[in-house]
């Protein structure tokens, strides 16, 4: 039997898979080639899913030890994720070709989606009784 705290991992996976399929379909029907992208959609979604899962796992541990600092742990984790995303985005930002605008938008859309997913999961975690 699954604990209620670990069900959100499956929700996160379902949301990630659903948005990945939609993202891929938009590129397919818009005939946008992703061959020249620095990071493929699969790498982006897999890495953001891993980071989001790790952050949620850390929040569960923090919740068990000290419920009072879960919000601060979330803010620190989100800041760290933004720092890593910025560092990962550097090669795309330095590329000055016209094709990178689609890649930049794709990167930011993926980042914002996972940030939204994390925020929703954290709000649900904070609204639970200890």
Coordinates of N, CA, C and O in Angstrom, one line a residue:
X1 N 0.8 -1.2 0.0 CA 0.0 0.0 0.0 C 0.9 1.2 0.0 O 1.9 1.3 0.7
X2 N 0.5 2.2 -0.8 CA 1.3 3.4 -0.9 C 0.9 4.4 0.2 O -0.3 4.6 0.5
X3 N 1.8 5.1 0.7 CA 1.6 6.1 1.7 C 1.0 7.3 0.9 O 1.3 7.6 -0.2
X4 N 0.2 8.1 1.6 CA -0.4 9.3 1.0 C 0.6 10.3 0.6 O 0.4 11.1 -0.3
X5 N 1.8 10.3 1.2 CA 2.8 11.3 0.9 C 3.6 10.9 -0.4 O 4.2 11.8 -1.0
X6 N 3.5 9.7 -0.8 CA 4.2 9.3 -2.0 C 3.4 9.2 -3.2 O 3.9 9.0 -4.3
X7 N 2.1 9.3 -3.1 CA 1.2 9.4 -4.3 C 1.5 10.6 -5.2 O 1.4 10.5 -6.4
X8 N 1.9 11.7 -4.6 CA 2.2 12.9 -5.5 C 3.3 12.6 -6.5 O 3.4 13.3 -7.5
X9 N 4.2 11.6 -6.2 CA 5.2 11.3 -7.2 C 4.6 10.8 -8.5 O 5.0 11.1 -9.6
X10 N 3.5 10.0 -8.3 CA 2.8 9.5 -9.5 C 2.0 10.6 -10.2 O 1.9 10.6 -11.4
X11 N 1.5 11.5 -9.4 CA 0.8 12.7 -10.0 C 1.8 13.5 -10.8 O 1.6 13.9 -11.9
X12 N 3.0 13.7 -10.2 CA 4.0 14.5 -10.9 C 4.5 13.8 -12.2 O 4.6 14.4 -13.2
X13 N 4.6 12.4 -12.1 CA 5.0 11.7 -13.3 C 3.9 11.8 -14.3 O 4.2 11.9 -15.5
X14 N 2.7 11.7 -13.9 CA 1.6 11.8 -14.9 C 1.5 13.1 -15.5 O 1.3 13.2 -16.8
X15 N 1.6 14.2 -14.8 CA 1.7 15.5 -15.3 C 2.8 15.7 -16.2 O 2.7 16.3 -17.3
X16 N 4.0 15.2 -15.9 CA 5.2 15.4 -16.7 C 5.0 14.6 -18.0 O 5.3 15.1 -19.1
X17 N 4.5 13.4 -17.9 CA 4.3 12.6 -19.1 C 3.2 13.3 -20.0 O 3.4 13.4 -21.3
X18 N 2.1 13.8 -19.5 CA 1.1 14.4 -20.2 C 1.6 15.7 -20.9 O 1.3 15.9 -22.1
X19 N 2.3 16.5 -20.2 CA 2.8 17.7 -20.8 C 3.9 17.5 -21.8 O 4.0 18.2 -22.8
X20 N 4.7 16.4 -21.6 CA 5.7 16.0 -22.6 C 5.0 15.6 -23.9 O 5.5 16.1 -25.0
X21 N 4.0 14.8 -23.8 CA 3.3 14.4 -25.0 C 2.7 15.6 -25.7 O 2.8 15.7 -27.0
X22 N 2.1 16.5 -25.0 CA 1.5 17.7 -25.6 C 2.6 18.6 -26.2 O 2.5 19.1 -27.4
X23 N 3.7 18.8 -25.5 CA 4.8 19.5 -26.0 C 5.4 18.9 -27.3 O 5.6 19.6 -28.3
X24 N 5.5 17.6 -27.3 CA 6.0 16.9 -28.5 C 5.1 17.0 -29.7 O 5.5 17.2 -30.8
X25 N 3.8 16.9 -29.4 CA 2.7 17.1 -30.4 C 2.7 18.5 -31.0 O 2.6 18.7 -32.3
X26 N 2.9 19.5 -30.2 CA 3.0 20.9 -30.7 C 4.1 21.0 -31.6 O 4.0 21.6 -32.7
X27 N 5.3 20.5 -31.3 CA 6.4 20.6 -32.2 C 6.2 19.8 -33.5 O 6.6 20.2 -34.5
X28 N 5.6 18.6 -33.3 CA 5.3 17.8 -34.5 C 4.4 18.4 -35.5 O 4.6 18.5 -36.7
X29 N 3.2 19.0 -35.0 CA 2.2 19.6 -35.8 C 2.7 20.9 -36.4 O 2.2 21.4 -37.4
X30 N 3.5 21.6 -35.6 CA 4.1 22.9 -36.1 C 5.3 22.7 -37.0 O 5.8 23.7 -37.5
X31 N 5.7 21.5 -37.2 CA 6.8 21.1 -38.0 C 8.1 21.8 -37.5 O 8.9 22.3 -38.3
X32 N 8.3 21.9 -36.2 CA 9.5 22.5 -35.7 C 10.5 21.3 -35.4 O 10.3 20.4 -34.8
X33 N 11.7 21.5 -36.0 CA 12.8 20.5 -35.9 C 13.5 20.7 -34.6 O 13.9 21.8 -34.3
X34 N 13.7 19.7 -33.8 CA 14.4 19.8 -32.6 C 15.8 19.2 -32.7 O 16.4 19.0 -31.6
X35 N 16.2 18.8 -33.9 CA 17.5 18.2 -34.1 C 18.7 19.1 -33.7 O 19.7 18.6 -33.2
X36 N 18.5 20.4 -33.8 CA 19.6 21.3 -33.5 C 19.6 21.9 -32.1 O 20.4 22.8 -31.8
X37 N 18.6 21.4 -31.3 CA 18.5 21.9 -29.9 C 19.7 21.4 -29.1 O 20.2 20.3 -29.3
X38 N 20.1 22.3 -28.2 CA 21.2 21.9 -27.3 C 20.8 20.8 -26.4 O 21.5 19.9 -26.1
X39 N 19.6 20.9 -25.8 CA 19.0 19.9 -25.0 C 17.7 19.4 -25.6 O 16.8 20.2 -26.0
X40 N 17.6 18.1 -25.7 CA 16.3 17.5 -26.3 C 15.2 17.6 -25.2 O 15.4 17.8 -24.0
X41 N 14.0 17.5 -25.7 CA 12.8 17.6 -24.8 C 12.9 16.5 -23.8 O 12.5 16.7 -22.6
X42 N 13.4 15.3 -24.2 CA 13.5 14.2 -23.3 C 14.4 14.5 -22.1 O 14.1 14.2 -20.9
X43 N 15.6 15.1 -22.4 CA 16.5 15.4 -21.4 C 16.0 16.5 -20.5 O 16.1 16.4 -19.2
X44 N 15.3 17.5 -21.0 CA 14.7 18.6 -20.2 C 13.7 18.0 -19.2 O 13.7 18.2 -18.0
X45 N 12.7 17.2 -19.8 CA 11.7 16.7 -18.9 C 12.2 15.7 -17.9 O 11.8 15.7 -16.7
X46 N 13.2 14.9 -18.3 CA 13.7 13.9 -17.3 C 14.5 14.6 -16.2 O 14.4 14.3 -15.1
X47 N 15.3 15.6 -16.6 CA 16.1 16.3 -15.6 C 15.1 17.1 -14.6 O 15.3 17.1 -13.4
X48 N 14.2 17.9 -15.2 CA 13.3 18.6 -14.3 C 12.4 17.7 -13.5 O 12.1 18.0 -12.3
X49 N 12.0 16.5 -14.0 CA 11.3 15.6 -13.2 C 12.1 15.0 -12.1 O 11.7 14.9 -10.9
X50 N 13.4 14.8 -12.3 CA 14.3 14.3 -11.3 C 14.5 15.3 -10.2 O 14.5 15.0 -9.0
X51 N 14.7 16.6 -10.6 CA 14.9 17.7 -9.6 C 13.6 17.9 -8.8 O 13.7 18.0 -7.6
X52 N 12.5 17.9 -9.5 CA 11.2 18.1 -8.7 C 11.0 16.9 -7.8 O 10.5 17.2 -6.6
X53 N 11.3 15.7 -8.2 CA 11.1 14.5 -7.3 C 12.0 14.6 -6.1 O 11.6 14.3 -5.0
X54 N 13.2 15.0 -6.4 CA 14.2 15.1 -5.3 C 13.8 16.2 -4.3 O 13.9 16.0 -3.1
X55 N 13.4 17.3 -4.8 CA 12.9 18.4 -3.9 C 11.7 18.0 -3.1 O 11.7 18.3 -1.9
X56 N 10.8 17.3 -3.7 CA 9.6 16.8 -2.9 C 10.0 15.8 -1.9 O 9.5 15.8 -0.7
X57 N 11.0 14.9 -2.2 CA 11.5 13.9 -1.2 C 12.1 14.7 0.0 O 11.9 14.3 1.1
X58 N 12.9 15.7 -0.4 CA 13.6 16.5 0.7 C 12.5 17.2 1.6 O 12.6 17.2 2.8
X59 N 11.4 17.7 0.9 CA 10.4 18.3 1.7 C 9.7 17.3 2.6 O 9.3 17.7 3.7
X60 N 9.5 16.1 2.2 CA 8.9 15.1 3.0 C 9.8 14.8 4.3 O 9.3 14.7 5.4
X61 N 11.1 14.7 4.1 CA 12.0 14.5 5.2 C 12.0 15.7 6.1 O 11.9 15.5 7.4
X62 N 12.0 16.9 5.6 CA 11.9 18.1 6.4 C 10.6 18.2 7.2 O 10.6 18.5 8.4
X63 N 9.5 17.8 6.5 CA 8.2 17.8 7.2 C 8.2 16.9 8.4 O 7.6 17.2 9.5
X64 N 8.8 15.7 8.3 CA 8.9 14.8 9.4 C 9.7 15.3 10.6 O 9.4 15.1 11.7
X65 N 10.8 16.0 10.2 CA 11.7 16.5 11.3 C 11.2 17.8 11.9 O 11.3 17.9 13.1
X66 N 10.8 18.7 11.1 CA 10.4 20.0 11.6 C 9.4 20.7 10.6 O 9.9 21.3 9.6
X67 N 8.2 20.5 10.8 CA 7.1 21.0 9.9 C 7.2 22.5 9.7 O 6.8 23.0 8.7
X68 N 7.7 23.2 10.7 CA 7.8 24.7 10.6 C 8.6 25.3 9.5 O 8.4 26.4 9.1
X69 N 9.6 24.5 9.0 CA 10.5 25.1 8.0 C 10.3 24.5 6.6 O 11.2 24.6 5.8
X70 N 9.2 23.8 6.4 CA 9.0 23.2 5.1 C 8.9 24.3 4.0 O 9.5 24.2 2.9
X71 N 8.3 25.4 4.3 CA 8.2 26.5 3.4 C 9.5 27.1 3.0 O 9.8 27.4 1.9
X72 N 10.4 27.3 4.0 CA 11.7 27.8 3.8 C 12.6 26.8 3.0 O 13.3 27.2 2.1
X73 N 12.4 25.5 3.3 CA 13.1 24.5 2.5 C 12.7 24.5 1.0 O 13.5 24.3 0.1
X74 N 11.4 24.7 0.8 CA 10.9 24.8 -0.6 C 11.5 26.0 -1.3 O 11.9 25.9 -2.4
X75 N 11.5 27.1 -0.6 CA 12.1 28.3 -1.2 C 13.6 28.1 -1.5 O 14.0 28.5 -2.6
X76 N 14.3 27.5 -0.6 CA 15.7 27.2 -0.9 C 15.9 26.3 -2.1 O 16.7 26.4 -2.9
X77 N 15.1 25.2 -2.1 CA 15.1 24.2 -3.2 C 14.8 24.9 -4.5 O 15.4 24.6 -5.5
X78 N 13.8 25.7 -4.5 CA 13.4 26.4 -5.7 C 14.5 27.3 -6.2 O 14.8 27.4 -7.4
X79 N 15.1 28.0 -5.3 CA 16.2 28.9 -5.7 C 17.3 28.1 -6.3 O 17.9 28.5 -7.3
X80 N 17.6 27.0 -5.6 CA 18.7 26.1 -6.2 C 18.4 25.6 -7.5 O 19.2 25.6 -8.4
X81 N 17.1 25.2 -7.7 CA 16.7 24.7 -9.0 C 16.8 25.9 -10.1 O 17.2 25.6 -11.2
X82 N 16.4 27.1 -9.7 CA 16.5 28.2 -10.7 C 18.0 28.5 -11.0 O 18.3 28.8 -12.2
X83 N 18.9 28.4 -10.0 CA 20.3 28.6 -10.3 C 20.8 27.5 -11.3 O 21.5 27.8 -12.2
X84 N 20.5 26.2 -11.1 CA 20.9 25.2 -12.0 C 20.3 25.4 -13.4 O 21.0 25.1 -14.4
X85 N 19.1 25.8 -13.4 CA 18.4 26.0 -14.7 C 19.1 27.2 -15.5 O 19.3 27.1 -16.7
X86 N 19.5 28.2 -14.7 CA 20.2 29.3 -15.4 C 21.5 28.9 -15.9 O 21.9 29.2 -17.0
X87 N 22.2 28.1 -15.1 CA 23.5 27.6 -15.6 C 23.4 26.6 -16.8 O 24.2 26.7 -17.7
X88 N 22.4 25.8 -16.8 CA 22.1 24.9 -17.9 C 21.7 25.7 -19.2 O 21.9 25.3 -20.3
X89 N 21.1 26.9 -19.0 CA 20.6 27.7 -20.1 C 21.7 28.5 -20.7 O 21.5 29.0 -21.9
X90 N 22.8 28.6 -20.1 CA 23.9 29.5 -20.6 C 24.3 29.1 -22.1 O 24.4 30.0 -22.9
X91 N 24.5 27.8 -22.4 CA 24.8 27.6 -23.8 C 23.8 28.0 -24.8 O 24.1 28.4 -25.9
X92 N 22.5 27.9 -24.4 CA 21.4 28.4 -25.3 C 21.4 29.9 -25.5 O 21.2 30.4 -26.5
X93 N 21.7 30.6 -24.4 CA 21.7 32.0 -24.4 C 22.9 32.6 -25.2 O 22.8 33.6 -25.8
X94 N 24.0 31.9 -25.2 CA 25.2 32.3 -25.9 C 25.1 32.1 -27.4 O 25.8 32.7 -28.2
X95 N 24.2 31.2 -27.8 CA 24.0 30.9 -29.2 C 23.2 32.0 -29.8 O 22.1 32.2 -29.4
X96 N 23.7 32.6 -30.9 CA 23.0 33.8 -31.4 C 22.2 33.5 -32.7 O 21.8 34.3 -33.4
X97 N 22.0 32.2 -33.1 CA 21.3 31.9 -34.3 C 19.8 32.1 -34.0 O 19.3 32.1 -32.9
X98 N 19.0 32.2 -35.1 CA 17.6 32.4 -35.0 C 16.8 31.2 -34.5 O 15.7 31.4 -34.0
X99 N 17.4 30.0 -34.6 CA 16.7 28.8 -34.1 C 16.6 28.7 -32.6 O 15.8 28.0 -32.1
X100 N 17.4 29.5 -31.9 CA 17.4 29.3 -30.5 C 16.3 29.9 -29.8 O 16.0 29.6 -28.6
X101 N 15.5 30.8 -30.5 CA 14.4 31.4 -29.8 C 13.3 30.4 -29.4 O 12.7 30.4 -28.4
X102 N 13.1 29.4 -30.3 CA 12.2 28.3 -30.0 C 12.7 27.5 -28.9 O 11.9 27.1 -28.0
X103 N 14.0 27.2 -28.9 CA 14.6 26.4 -27.8 C 14.5 27.1 -26.5 O 14.2 26.5 -25.5
X104 N 14.7 28.4 -26.5 CA 14.6 29.2 -25.2 C 13.2 29.2 -24.7 O 13.0 28.9 -23.5
X105 N 12.2 29.4 -25.6 CA 10.8 29.3 -25.1 C 10.5 28.0 -24.6 O 9.8 27.8 -23.6
X106 N 10.9 26.9 -25.3 CA 10.7 25.6 -24.9 C 11.3 25.3 -23.5 O 10.6 24.7 -22.6
X107 N 12.5 25.8 -23.3 CA 13.1 25.6 -22.0 C 12.4 26.3 -20.9 O 12.1 25.7 -19.8
X108 N 12.0 27.5 -21.1 CA 11.3 28.3 -20.1 C 9.9 27.7 -19.8 O 9.4 27.7 -18.7
X109 N 9.2 27.2 -20.9 CA 7.9 26.6 -20.7 C 8.0 25.4 -19.8 O 7.2 25.2 -18.9
X110 N 9.0 24.6 -20.1 CA 9.2 23.3 -19.3 C 9.6 23.7 -17.9 O 9.1 23.1 -16.9
X111 N 10.5 24.7 -17.7 CA 10.8 25.1 -16.3 C 9.6 25.6 -15.6 O 9.4 25.2 -14.4
X112 N 8.8 26.4 -16.2 CA 7.7 27.0 -15.5 C 6.7 25.9 -15.1 O 6.1 26.0 -14.1
X113 N 6.4 25.0 -16.0 CA 5.5 23.9 -15.8 C 5.9 23.1 -14.6 O 5.1 22.8 -13.7
X114 N 7.2 22.7 -14.5 CA 7.6 22.0 -13.4 C 7.7 22.8 -12.1 O 7.4 22.3 -11.0
X115 N 7.9 24.1 -12.2 CA 7.9 24.9 -11.0 C 6.4 25.0 -10.5 O 6.2 25.0 -9.3
X116 N 5.5 25.1 -11.4 CA 4.0 25.1 -11.1 C 3.7 23.7 -10.4 O 3.0 23.7 -9.4
X117 N 4.1 22.6 -11.0 CA 3.8 21.3 -10.4 C 4.4 21.2 -9.0 O 3.7 20.8 -8.0
X118 N 5.6 21.6 -8.8 CA 6.3 21.6 -7.5 C 5.5 22.5 -6.5 O 5.3 22.1 -5.3
X119 N 5.1 23.6 -6.9 CA 4.4 24.5 -6.0 C 3.1 23.9 -5.6 O 2.7 24.0 -4.4
X120 N 2.3 23.4 -6.5 CA 1.1 22.7 -6.2 C 1.2 21.6 -5.2 O 0.5 21.4 -4.3
X121 N 2.3 20.7 -5.4 CA 2.5 19.6 -4.5 C 2.9 20.1 -3.1 O 2.5 19.5 -2.1
X122 N 3.7 21.2 -3.1 CA 4.1 21.7 -1.8 C 3.0 22.4 -1.1 O 2.8 22.2 0.2
X123 N 2.1 23.0 -1.8 CA 0.9 23.6 -1.1 C 0.0 22.5 -0.5 O -0.5 22.6 0.6
X124 N -0.1 21.4 -1.3 CA -0.9 20.3 -0.8 C -0.2 19.7 0.5 O -0.9 19.3 1.4
X125 N 1.1 19.6 0.5 CA 1.9 19.1 1.6 C 1.7 20.0 2.8 O 1.5 19.5 3.9
X126 N 1.7 21.3 2.6 CA 1.6 22.2 3.7 C 0.2 22.3 4.3 O 0.0 22.6 5.4
X127 N -0.8 22.0 3.4 CA -2.2 22.0 3.9 C -2.6 20.7 4.7 O -3.6 20.7 5.3
X128 N -1.7 19.7 4.6 CA -2.0 18.5 5.4 C -1.8 18.7 6.8 O -0.9 19.5 7.2
X129 N -2.5 18.0 7.6 CA -2.2 18.1 9.1 C -1.0 17.2 9.4 O -0.8 16.2 8.7
X130 N -0.3 17.6 10.4 CA 0.9 16.8 10.7 C 0.6 15.4 11.0 O 1.1 14.4 10.8

